[in-house]
Short mmCIF file of C-alpha atoms in Angstrom, two decimals:
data_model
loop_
_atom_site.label_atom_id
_atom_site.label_comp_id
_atom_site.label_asym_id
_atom_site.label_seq_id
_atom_site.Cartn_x
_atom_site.Cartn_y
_atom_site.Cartn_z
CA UNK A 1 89.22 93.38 114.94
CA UNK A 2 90.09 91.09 111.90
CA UNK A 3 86.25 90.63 111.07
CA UNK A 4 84.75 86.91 110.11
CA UNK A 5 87.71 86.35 107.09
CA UNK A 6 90.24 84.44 107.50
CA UNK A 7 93.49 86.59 107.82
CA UNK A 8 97.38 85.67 106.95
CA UNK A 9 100.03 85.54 104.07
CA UNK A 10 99.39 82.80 101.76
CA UNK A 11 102.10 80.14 100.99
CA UNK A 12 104.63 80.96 97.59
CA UNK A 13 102.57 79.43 94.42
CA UNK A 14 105.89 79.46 92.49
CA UNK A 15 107.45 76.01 91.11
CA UNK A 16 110.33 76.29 94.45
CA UNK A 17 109.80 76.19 98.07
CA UNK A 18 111.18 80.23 98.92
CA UNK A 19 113.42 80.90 102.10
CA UNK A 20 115.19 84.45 103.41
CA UNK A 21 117.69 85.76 105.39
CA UNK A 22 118.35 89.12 106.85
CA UNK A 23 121.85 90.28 105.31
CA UNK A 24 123.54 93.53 106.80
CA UNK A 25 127.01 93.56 105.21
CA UNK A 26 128.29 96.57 107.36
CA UNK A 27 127.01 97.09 110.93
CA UNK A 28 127.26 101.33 110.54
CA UNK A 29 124.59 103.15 108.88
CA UNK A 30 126.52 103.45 105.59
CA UNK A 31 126.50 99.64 105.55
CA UNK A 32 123.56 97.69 103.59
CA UNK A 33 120.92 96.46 105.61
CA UNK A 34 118.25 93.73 103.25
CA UNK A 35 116.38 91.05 103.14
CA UNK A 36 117.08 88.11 100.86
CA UNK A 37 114.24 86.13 99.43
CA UNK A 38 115.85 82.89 97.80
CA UNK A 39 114.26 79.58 95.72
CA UNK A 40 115.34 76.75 98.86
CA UNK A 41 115.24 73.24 99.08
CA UNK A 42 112.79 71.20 100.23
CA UNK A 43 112.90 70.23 103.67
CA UNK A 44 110.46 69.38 106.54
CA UNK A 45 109.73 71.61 109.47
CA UNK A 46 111.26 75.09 108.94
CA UNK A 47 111.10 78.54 111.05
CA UNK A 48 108.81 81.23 109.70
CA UNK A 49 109.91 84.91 110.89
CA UNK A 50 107.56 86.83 112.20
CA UNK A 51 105.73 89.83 110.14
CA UNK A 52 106.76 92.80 112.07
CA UNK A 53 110.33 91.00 113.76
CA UNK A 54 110.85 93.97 116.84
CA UNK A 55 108.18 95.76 118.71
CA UNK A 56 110.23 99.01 117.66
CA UNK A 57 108.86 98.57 114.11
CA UNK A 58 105.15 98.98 115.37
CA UNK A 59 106.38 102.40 117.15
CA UNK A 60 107.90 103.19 113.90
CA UNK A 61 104.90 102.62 111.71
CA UNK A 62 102.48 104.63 114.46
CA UNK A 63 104.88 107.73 113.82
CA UNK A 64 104.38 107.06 110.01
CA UNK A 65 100.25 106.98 110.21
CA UNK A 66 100.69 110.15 112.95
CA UNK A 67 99.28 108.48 115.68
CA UNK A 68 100.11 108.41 119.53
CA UNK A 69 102.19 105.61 119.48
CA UNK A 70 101.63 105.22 122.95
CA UNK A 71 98.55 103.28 122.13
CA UNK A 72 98.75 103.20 119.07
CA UNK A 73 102.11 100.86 118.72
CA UNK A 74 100.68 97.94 121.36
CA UNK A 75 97.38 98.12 118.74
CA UNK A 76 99.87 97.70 115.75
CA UNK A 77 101.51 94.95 117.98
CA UNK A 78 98.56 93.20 119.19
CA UNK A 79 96.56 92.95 115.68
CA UNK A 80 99.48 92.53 113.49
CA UNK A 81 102.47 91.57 115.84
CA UNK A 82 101.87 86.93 116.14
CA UNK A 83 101.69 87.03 112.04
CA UNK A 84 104.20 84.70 110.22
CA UNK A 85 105.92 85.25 106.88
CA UNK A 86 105.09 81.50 105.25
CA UNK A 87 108.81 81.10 104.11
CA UNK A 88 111.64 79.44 105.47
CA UNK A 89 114.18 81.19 107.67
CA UNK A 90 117.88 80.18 106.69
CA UNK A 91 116.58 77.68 104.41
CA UNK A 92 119.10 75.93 102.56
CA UNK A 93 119.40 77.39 98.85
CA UNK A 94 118.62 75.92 95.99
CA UNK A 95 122.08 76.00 93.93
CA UNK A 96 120.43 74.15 91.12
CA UNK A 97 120.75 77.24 88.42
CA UNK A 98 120.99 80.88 87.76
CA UNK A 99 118.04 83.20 88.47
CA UNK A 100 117.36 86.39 87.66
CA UNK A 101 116.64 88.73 90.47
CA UNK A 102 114.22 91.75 91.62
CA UNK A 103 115.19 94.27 93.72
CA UNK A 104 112.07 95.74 95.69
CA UNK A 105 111.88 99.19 97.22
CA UNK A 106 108.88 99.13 99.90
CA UNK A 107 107.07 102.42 100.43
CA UNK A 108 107.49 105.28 103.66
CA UNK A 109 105.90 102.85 105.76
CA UNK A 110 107.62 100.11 105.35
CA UNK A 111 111.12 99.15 107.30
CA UNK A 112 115.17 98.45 106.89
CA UNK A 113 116.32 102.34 105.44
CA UNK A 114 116.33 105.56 106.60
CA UNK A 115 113.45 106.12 104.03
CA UNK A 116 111.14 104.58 106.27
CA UNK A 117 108.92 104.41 109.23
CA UNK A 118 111.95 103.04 111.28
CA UNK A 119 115.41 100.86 111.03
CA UNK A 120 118.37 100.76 112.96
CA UNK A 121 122.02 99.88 113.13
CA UNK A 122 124.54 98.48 115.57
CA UNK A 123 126.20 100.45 117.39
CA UNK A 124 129.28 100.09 119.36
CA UNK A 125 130.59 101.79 122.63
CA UNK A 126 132.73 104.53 120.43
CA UNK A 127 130.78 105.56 117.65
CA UNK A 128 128.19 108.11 117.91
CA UNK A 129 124.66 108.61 115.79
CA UNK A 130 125.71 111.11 112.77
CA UNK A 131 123.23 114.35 112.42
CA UNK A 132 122.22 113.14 108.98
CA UNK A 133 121.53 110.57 105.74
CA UNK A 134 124.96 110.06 104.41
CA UNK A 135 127.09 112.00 106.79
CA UNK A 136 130.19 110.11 108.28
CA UNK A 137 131.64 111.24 111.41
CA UNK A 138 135.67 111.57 111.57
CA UNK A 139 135.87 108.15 113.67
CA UNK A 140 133.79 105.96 110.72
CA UNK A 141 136.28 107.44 108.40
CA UNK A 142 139.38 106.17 110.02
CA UNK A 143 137.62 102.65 110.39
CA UNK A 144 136.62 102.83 106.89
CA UNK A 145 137.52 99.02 105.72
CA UNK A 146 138.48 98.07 109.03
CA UNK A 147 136.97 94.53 110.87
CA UNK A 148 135.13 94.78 114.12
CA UNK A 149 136.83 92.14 116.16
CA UNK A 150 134.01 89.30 116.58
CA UNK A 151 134.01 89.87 120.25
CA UNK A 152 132.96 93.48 120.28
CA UNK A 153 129.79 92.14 117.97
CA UNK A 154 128.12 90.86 120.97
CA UNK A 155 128.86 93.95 122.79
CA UNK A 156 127.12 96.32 120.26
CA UNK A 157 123.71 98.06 120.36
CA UNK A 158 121.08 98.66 118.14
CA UNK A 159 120.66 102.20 116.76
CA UNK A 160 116.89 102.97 116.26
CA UNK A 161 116.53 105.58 113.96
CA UNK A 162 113.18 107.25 113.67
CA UNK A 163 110.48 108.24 110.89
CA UNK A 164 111.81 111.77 109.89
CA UNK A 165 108.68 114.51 109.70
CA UNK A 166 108.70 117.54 107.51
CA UNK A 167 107.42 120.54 109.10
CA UNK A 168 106.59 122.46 105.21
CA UNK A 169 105.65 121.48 102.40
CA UNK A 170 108.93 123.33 101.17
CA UNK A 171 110.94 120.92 103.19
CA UNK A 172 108.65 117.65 102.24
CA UNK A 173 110.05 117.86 98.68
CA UNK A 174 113.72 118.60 99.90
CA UNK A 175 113.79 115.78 102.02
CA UNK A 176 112.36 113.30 100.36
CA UNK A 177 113.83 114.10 97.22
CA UNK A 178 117.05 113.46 99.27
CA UNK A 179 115.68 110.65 100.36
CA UNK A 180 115.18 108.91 96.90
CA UNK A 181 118.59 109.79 96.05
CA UNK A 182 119.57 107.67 99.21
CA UNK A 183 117.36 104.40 98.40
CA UNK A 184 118.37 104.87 94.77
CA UNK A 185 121.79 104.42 95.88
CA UNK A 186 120.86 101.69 98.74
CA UNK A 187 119.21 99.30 95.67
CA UNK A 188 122.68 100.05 94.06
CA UNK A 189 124.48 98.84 96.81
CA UNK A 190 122.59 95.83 97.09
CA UNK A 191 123.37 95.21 93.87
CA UNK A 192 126.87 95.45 94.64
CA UNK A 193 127.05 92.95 97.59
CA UNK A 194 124.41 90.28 95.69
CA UNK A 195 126.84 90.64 92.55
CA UNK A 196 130.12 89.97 94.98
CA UNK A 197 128.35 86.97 96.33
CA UNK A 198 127.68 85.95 92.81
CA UNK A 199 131.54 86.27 91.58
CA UNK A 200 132.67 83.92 95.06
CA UNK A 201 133.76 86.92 97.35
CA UNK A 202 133.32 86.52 100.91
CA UNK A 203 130.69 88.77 102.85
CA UNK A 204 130.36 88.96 106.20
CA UNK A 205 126.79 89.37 107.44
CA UNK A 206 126.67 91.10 110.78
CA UNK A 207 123.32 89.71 111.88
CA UNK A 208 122.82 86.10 113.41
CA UNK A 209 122.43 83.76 110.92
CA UNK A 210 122.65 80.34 109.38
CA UNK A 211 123.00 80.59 106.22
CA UNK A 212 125.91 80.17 104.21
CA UNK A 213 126.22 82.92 101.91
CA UNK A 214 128.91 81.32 99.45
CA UNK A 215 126.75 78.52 97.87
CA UNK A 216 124.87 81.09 95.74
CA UNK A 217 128.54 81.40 93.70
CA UNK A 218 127.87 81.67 90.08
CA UNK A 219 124.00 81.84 90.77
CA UNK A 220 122.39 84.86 89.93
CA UNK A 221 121.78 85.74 86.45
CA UNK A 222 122.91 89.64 86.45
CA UNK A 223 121.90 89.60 82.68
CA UNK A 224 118.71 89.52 84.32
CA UNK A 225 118.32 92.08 86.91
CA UNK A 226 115.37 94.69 87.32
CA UNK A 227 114.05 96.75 90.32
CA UNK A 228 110.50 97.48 91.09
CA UNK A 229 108.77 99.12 94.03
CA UNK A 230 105.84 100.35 95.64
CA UNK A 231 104.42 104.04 96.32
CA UNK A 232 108.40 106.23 97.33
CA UNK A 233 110.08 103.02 96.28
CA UNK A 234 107.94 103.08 92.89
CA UNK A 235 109.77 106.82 92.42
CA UNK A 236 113.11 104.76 93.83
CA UNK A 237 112.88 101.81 90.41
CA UNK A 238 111.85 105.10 88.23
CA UNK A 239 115.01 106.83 89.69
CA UNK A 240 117.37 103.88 89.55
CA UNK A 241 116.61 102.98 86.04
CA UNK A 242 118.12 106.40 85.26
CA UNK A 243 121.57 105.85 87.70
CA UNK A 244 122.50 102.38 87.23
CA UNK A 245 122.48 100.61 83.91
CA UNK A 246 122.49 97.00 85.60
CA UNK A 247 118.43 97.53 86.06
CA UNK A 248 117.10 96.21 82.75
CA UNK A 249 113.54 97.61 83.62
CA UNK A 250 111.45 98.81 86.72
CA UNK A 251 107.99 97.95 87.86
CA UNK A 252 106.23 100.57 89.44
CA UNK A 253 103.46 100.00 92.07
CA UNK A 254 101.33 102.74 92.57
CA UNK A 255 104.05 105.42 91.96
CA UNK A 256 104.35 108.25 94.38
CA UNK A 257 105.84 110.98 92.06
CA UNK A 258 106.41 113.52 94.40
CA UNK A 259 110.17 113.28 95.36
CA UNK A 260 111.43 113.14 91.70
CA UNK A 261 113.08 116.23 89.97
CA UNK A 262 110.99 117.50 86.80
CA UNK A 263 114.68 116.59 84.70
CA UNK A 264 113.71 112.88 84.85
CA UNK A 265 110.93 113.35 82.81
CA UNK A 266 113.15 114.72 80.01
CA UNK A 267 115.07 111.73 79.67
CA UNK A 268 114.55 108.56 77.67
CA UNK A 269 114.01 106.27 80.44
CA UNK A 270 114.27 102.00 79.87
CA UNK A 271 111.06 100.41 80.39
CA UNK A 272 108.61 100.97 82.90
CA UNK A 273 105.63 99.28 83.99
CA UNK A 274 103.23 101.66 86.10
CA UNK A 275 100.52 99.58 87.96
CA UNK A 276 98.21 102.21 89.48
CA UNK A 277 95.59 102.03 92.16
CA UNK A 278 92.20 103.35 91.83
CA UNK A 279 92.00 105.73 94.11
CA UNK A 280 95.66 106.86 94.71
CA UNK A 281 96.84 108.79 92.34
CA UNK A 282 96.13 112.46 91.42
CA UNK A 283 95.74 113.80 87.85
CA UNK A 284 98.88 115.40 88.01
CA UNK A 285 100.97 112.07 88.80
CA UNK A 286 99.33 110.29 86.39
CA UNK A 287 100.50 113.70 83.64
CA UNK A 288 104.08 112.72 84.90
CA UNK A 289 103.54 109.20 83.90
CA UNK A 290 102.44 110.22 80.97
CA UNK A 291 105.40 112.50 80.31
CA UNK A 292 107.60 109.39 80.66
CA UNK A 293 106.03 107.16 78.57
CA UNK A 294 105.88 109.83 75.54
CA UNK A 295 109.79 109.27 75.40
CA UNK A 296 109.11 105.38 75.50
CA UNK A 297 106.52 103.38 73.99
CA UNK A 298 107.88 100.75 76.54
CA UNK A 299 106.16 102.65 79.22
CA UNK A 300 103.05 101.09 80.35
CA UNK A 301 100.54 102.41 82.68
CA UNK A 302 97.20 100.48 84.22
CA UNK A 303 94.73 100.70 86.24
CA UNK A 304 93.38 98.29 88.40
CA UNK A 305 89.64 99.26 89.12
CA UNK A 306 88.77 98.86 92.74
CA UNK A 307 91.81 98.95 94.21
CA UNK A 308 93.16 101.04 96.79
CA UNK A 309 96.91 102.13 97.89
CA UNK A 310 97.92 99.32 100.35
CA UNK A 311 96.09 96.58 97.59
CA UNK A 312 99.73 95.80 96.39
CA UNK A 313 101.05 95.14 99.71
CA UNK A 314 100.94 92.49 102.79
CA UNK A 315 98.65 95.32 104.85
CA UNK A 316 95.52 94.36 102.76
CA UNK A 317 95.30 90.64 103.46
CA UNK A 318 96.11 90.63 106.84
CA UNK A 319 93.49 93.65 107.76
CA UNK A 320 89.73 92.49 108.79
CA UNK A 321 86.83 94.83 108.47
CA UNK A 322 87.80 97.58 111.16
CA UNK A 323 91.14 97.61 111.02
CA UNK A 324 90.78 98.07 106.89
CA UNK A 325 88.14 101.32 107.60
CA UNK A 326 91.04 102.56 110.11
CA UNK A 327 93.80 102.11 107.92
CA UNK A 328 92.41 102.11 104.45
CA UNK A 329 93.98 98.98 103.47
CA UNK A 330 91.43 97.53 100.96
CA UNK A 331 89.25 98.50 98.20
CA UNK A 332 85.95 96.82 96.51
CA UNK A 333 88.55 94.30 94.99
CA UNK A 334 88.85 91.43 96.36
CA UNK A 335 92.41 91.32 97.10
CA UNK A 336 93.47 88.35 96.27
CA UNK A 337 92.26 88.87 92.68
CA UNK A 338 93.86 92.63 93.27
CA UNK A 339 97.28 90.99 94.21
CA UNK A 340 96.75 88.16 91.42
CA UNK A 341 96.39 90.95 88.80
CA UNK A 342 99.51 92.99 90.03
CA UNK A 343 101.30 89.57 90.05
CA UNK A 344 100.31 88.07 86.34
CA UNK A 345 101.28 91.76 84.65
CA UNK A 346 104.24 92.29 86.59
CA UNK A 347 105.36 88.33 85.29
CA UNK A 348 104.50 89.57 81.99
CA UNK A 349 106.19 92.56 81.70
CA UNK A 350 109.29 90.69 83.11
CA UNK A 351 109.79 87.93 80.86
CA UNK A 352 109.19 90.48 77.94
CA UNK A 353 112.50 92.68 79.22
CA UNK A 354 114.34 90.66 80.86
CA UNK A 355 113.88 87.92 78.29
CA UNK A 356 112.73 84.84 80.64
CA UNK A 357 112.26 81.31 79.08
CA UNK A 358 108.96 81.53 80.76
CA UNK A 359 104.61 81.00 79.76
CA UNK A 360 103.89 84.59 81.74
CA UNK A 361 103.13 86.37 78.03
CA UNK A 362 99.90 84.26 78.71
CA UNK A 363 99.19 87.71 80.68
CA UNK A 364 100.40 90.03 77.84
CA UNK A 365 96.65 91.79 77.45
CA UNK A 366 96.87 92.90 80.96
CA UNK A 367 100.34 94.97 79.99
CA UNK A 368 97.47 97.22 77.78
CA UNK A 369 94.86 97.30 80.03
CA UNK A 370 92.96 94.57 79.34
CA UNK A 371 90.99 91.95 81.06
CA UNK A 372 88.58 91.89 83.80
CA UNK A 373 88.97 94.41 86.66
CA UNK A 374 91.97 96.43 84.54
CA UNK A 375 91.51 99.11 82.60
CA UNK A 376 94.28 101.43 80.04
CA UNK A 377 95.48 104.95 81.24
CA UNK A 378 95.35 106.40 77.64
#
């Protein structure tokens, strides 16, 4: 199924060795569920986690495409399901400076909120599964601040909660605009917890883990903070940029602009980088862009030529020639030189806005539309 290329995430090409860690902060579905990417120290042998980490995620994602996910989840699992992410899991951190950080909204199909093609929470033997995003049920209320006792952790359940299907197009736009309104909020929250790790205070992380969450004290540059995304978490940056005045600037992968409310587009937004596939985006989403960047001549909007939808995500390396025609995962690009591209503008635009003591302005043409494979949406 993968075809004669050689399939599988490349290795970090950045000057640190990169490590992660799963953080949920609150083990009810009001709590914020993430995963940390983090510069680590060298070291020798280290754990790589897996690519798609539960089998639930494949069932997940075969709901998202509309397939039977009675075969179509052990397909998912069986092509996709032995890949590694090349980082290391629990790695020590690096505490050698402050960085500034990214907060990344994936798209519908991705994992870890309810805007996606699955997640879950843990669940213990007296709460019960609330009817919908952001309601509470009496019970969470009156444990609102409360500590589970660390026995009853082991005795807790995973929640699966599944991809959520519009039946009109009436109520596509109602729930997904709710939807944004709930990731907007969930890159807020995240926020919150990574800037209460950076002032000292103590968070408990309800998953299994090694990592000691205290040495990144006085670590994270939140001078330098901006949020970026890709298809409904490209409308997420666009929509946080708006809400929370932390985010410096958003970059914008291949937008979906379907869940936002025509009000954002009256508003003076701070900057925006749009990075648009080929063969993604309508005339009508690219007007909206448009619309934006005529209240902000630090609105930028590309094109790169060739590319498809999934060219700015994991899908598109690790997809040989059948699997790619099945799920449309590459374009005539080849996408490592796709990816490269996204990478080297997205630098660019960074160190211009958040004001990084960095070379990446070496990639400034490509913020216009220039260079090979690139072109300007005028």
């Amino acid at each position: 199924m993968g075809g004669v290329q050689s399939l599988g995430l490349p290795s970090a090409t950045g000057p640190h060795k990169v490590g992660c860690t799963d953080i949920m902060t609150d083990h009810r579905r009001q709590g914020s569920f993430f995963r940390l990417y983090y510069p680590c120290e060298a070291c020798g042998e280290v754990k790589h986690p897996l690519w798609i980490p539960n089998y639930e995620y494949c069932k997940g994602l075969a709901d998202y495409l509309n397939r039977d996910k009675r075969w179509c989840a052990p397909l998912l699992n069986m092509a996709f399901g032995y890949y590694e992410v090349p980082v290391g899991w629990d790695a020590s951190f690096r505490a050698a400076e402050k960085y500034p950080l990214i907060i990344f909204s994936h798209g519908l199909g991705a994992f870890r909120d309810e805007s996606a093609c699955t997640t879950f929470f843990l669940k213990s033997s007296v709460e019960n599964l609330e009817p919908s995003i952001g309601a509470t049920t009496a019970l969470e209320q009156s444990l609102e601040g409360s500590e589970i006792p660390p026995a009853s952790l082991a005795e807790m359940e995973e929640e699966w909660l599944p991809y959520r299907k519009p039946d009109t197009a009436e109520e596509d736009f109602a729930l997904r605009n709710k939807q944004l309104c709930h990731r907007m909020e969930e890159c807020s929250r995240v926020l919150d917890v990574l800037t209460d790790i950076h002032n000292g205070k103590f968070i408990k992380n309800y998953l299994p883990g090694h990592l000691d969450l205290s040495i990144m004290k006085a670590c994270i540059d939140l001078k330098r903070v901006a949020v970026m995304g890709h298809s409904f978490g490209g409308s997420t940056s666009i929509l946080a940029i708006t809400r929370d005045s932390r985010f410096r600037c958003a970059v914008a992968l291949d937008s979906w602009m379907f869940p936002l409310t025509d009000d954002i587009y009256s508003k003076a937004l701070r900057p925006v980088f749009f990075v648009n596939s080929e063969k993604f985006q309508t005339n009508d989403s690219i007007d909206k862009m448009k619309r934006l960047r005529s209240n902000n001549n630090e609105i930028k909007i590309i094109t790169i030529i060739g590319s498809v939808h999934q060219s700015q995500t994991d899908f598109t390396l690790l997809t040989g020639q059948l699997l790619s025609l099945a799920f449309e995962t590459k374009g005539t690009i080849d996408p490592i030189m796709g990816l490269n591209i996204t990478n080297k503008a997205s630098l660019a635009f960074l160190q211009r806005h958040l004001d990084l003591q960095k070379d990446f302005d070496q990639w400034d043409a490509l913020l216009e539309g220039n260079g090979e494979h690139v072109a300007p949406v005028n």
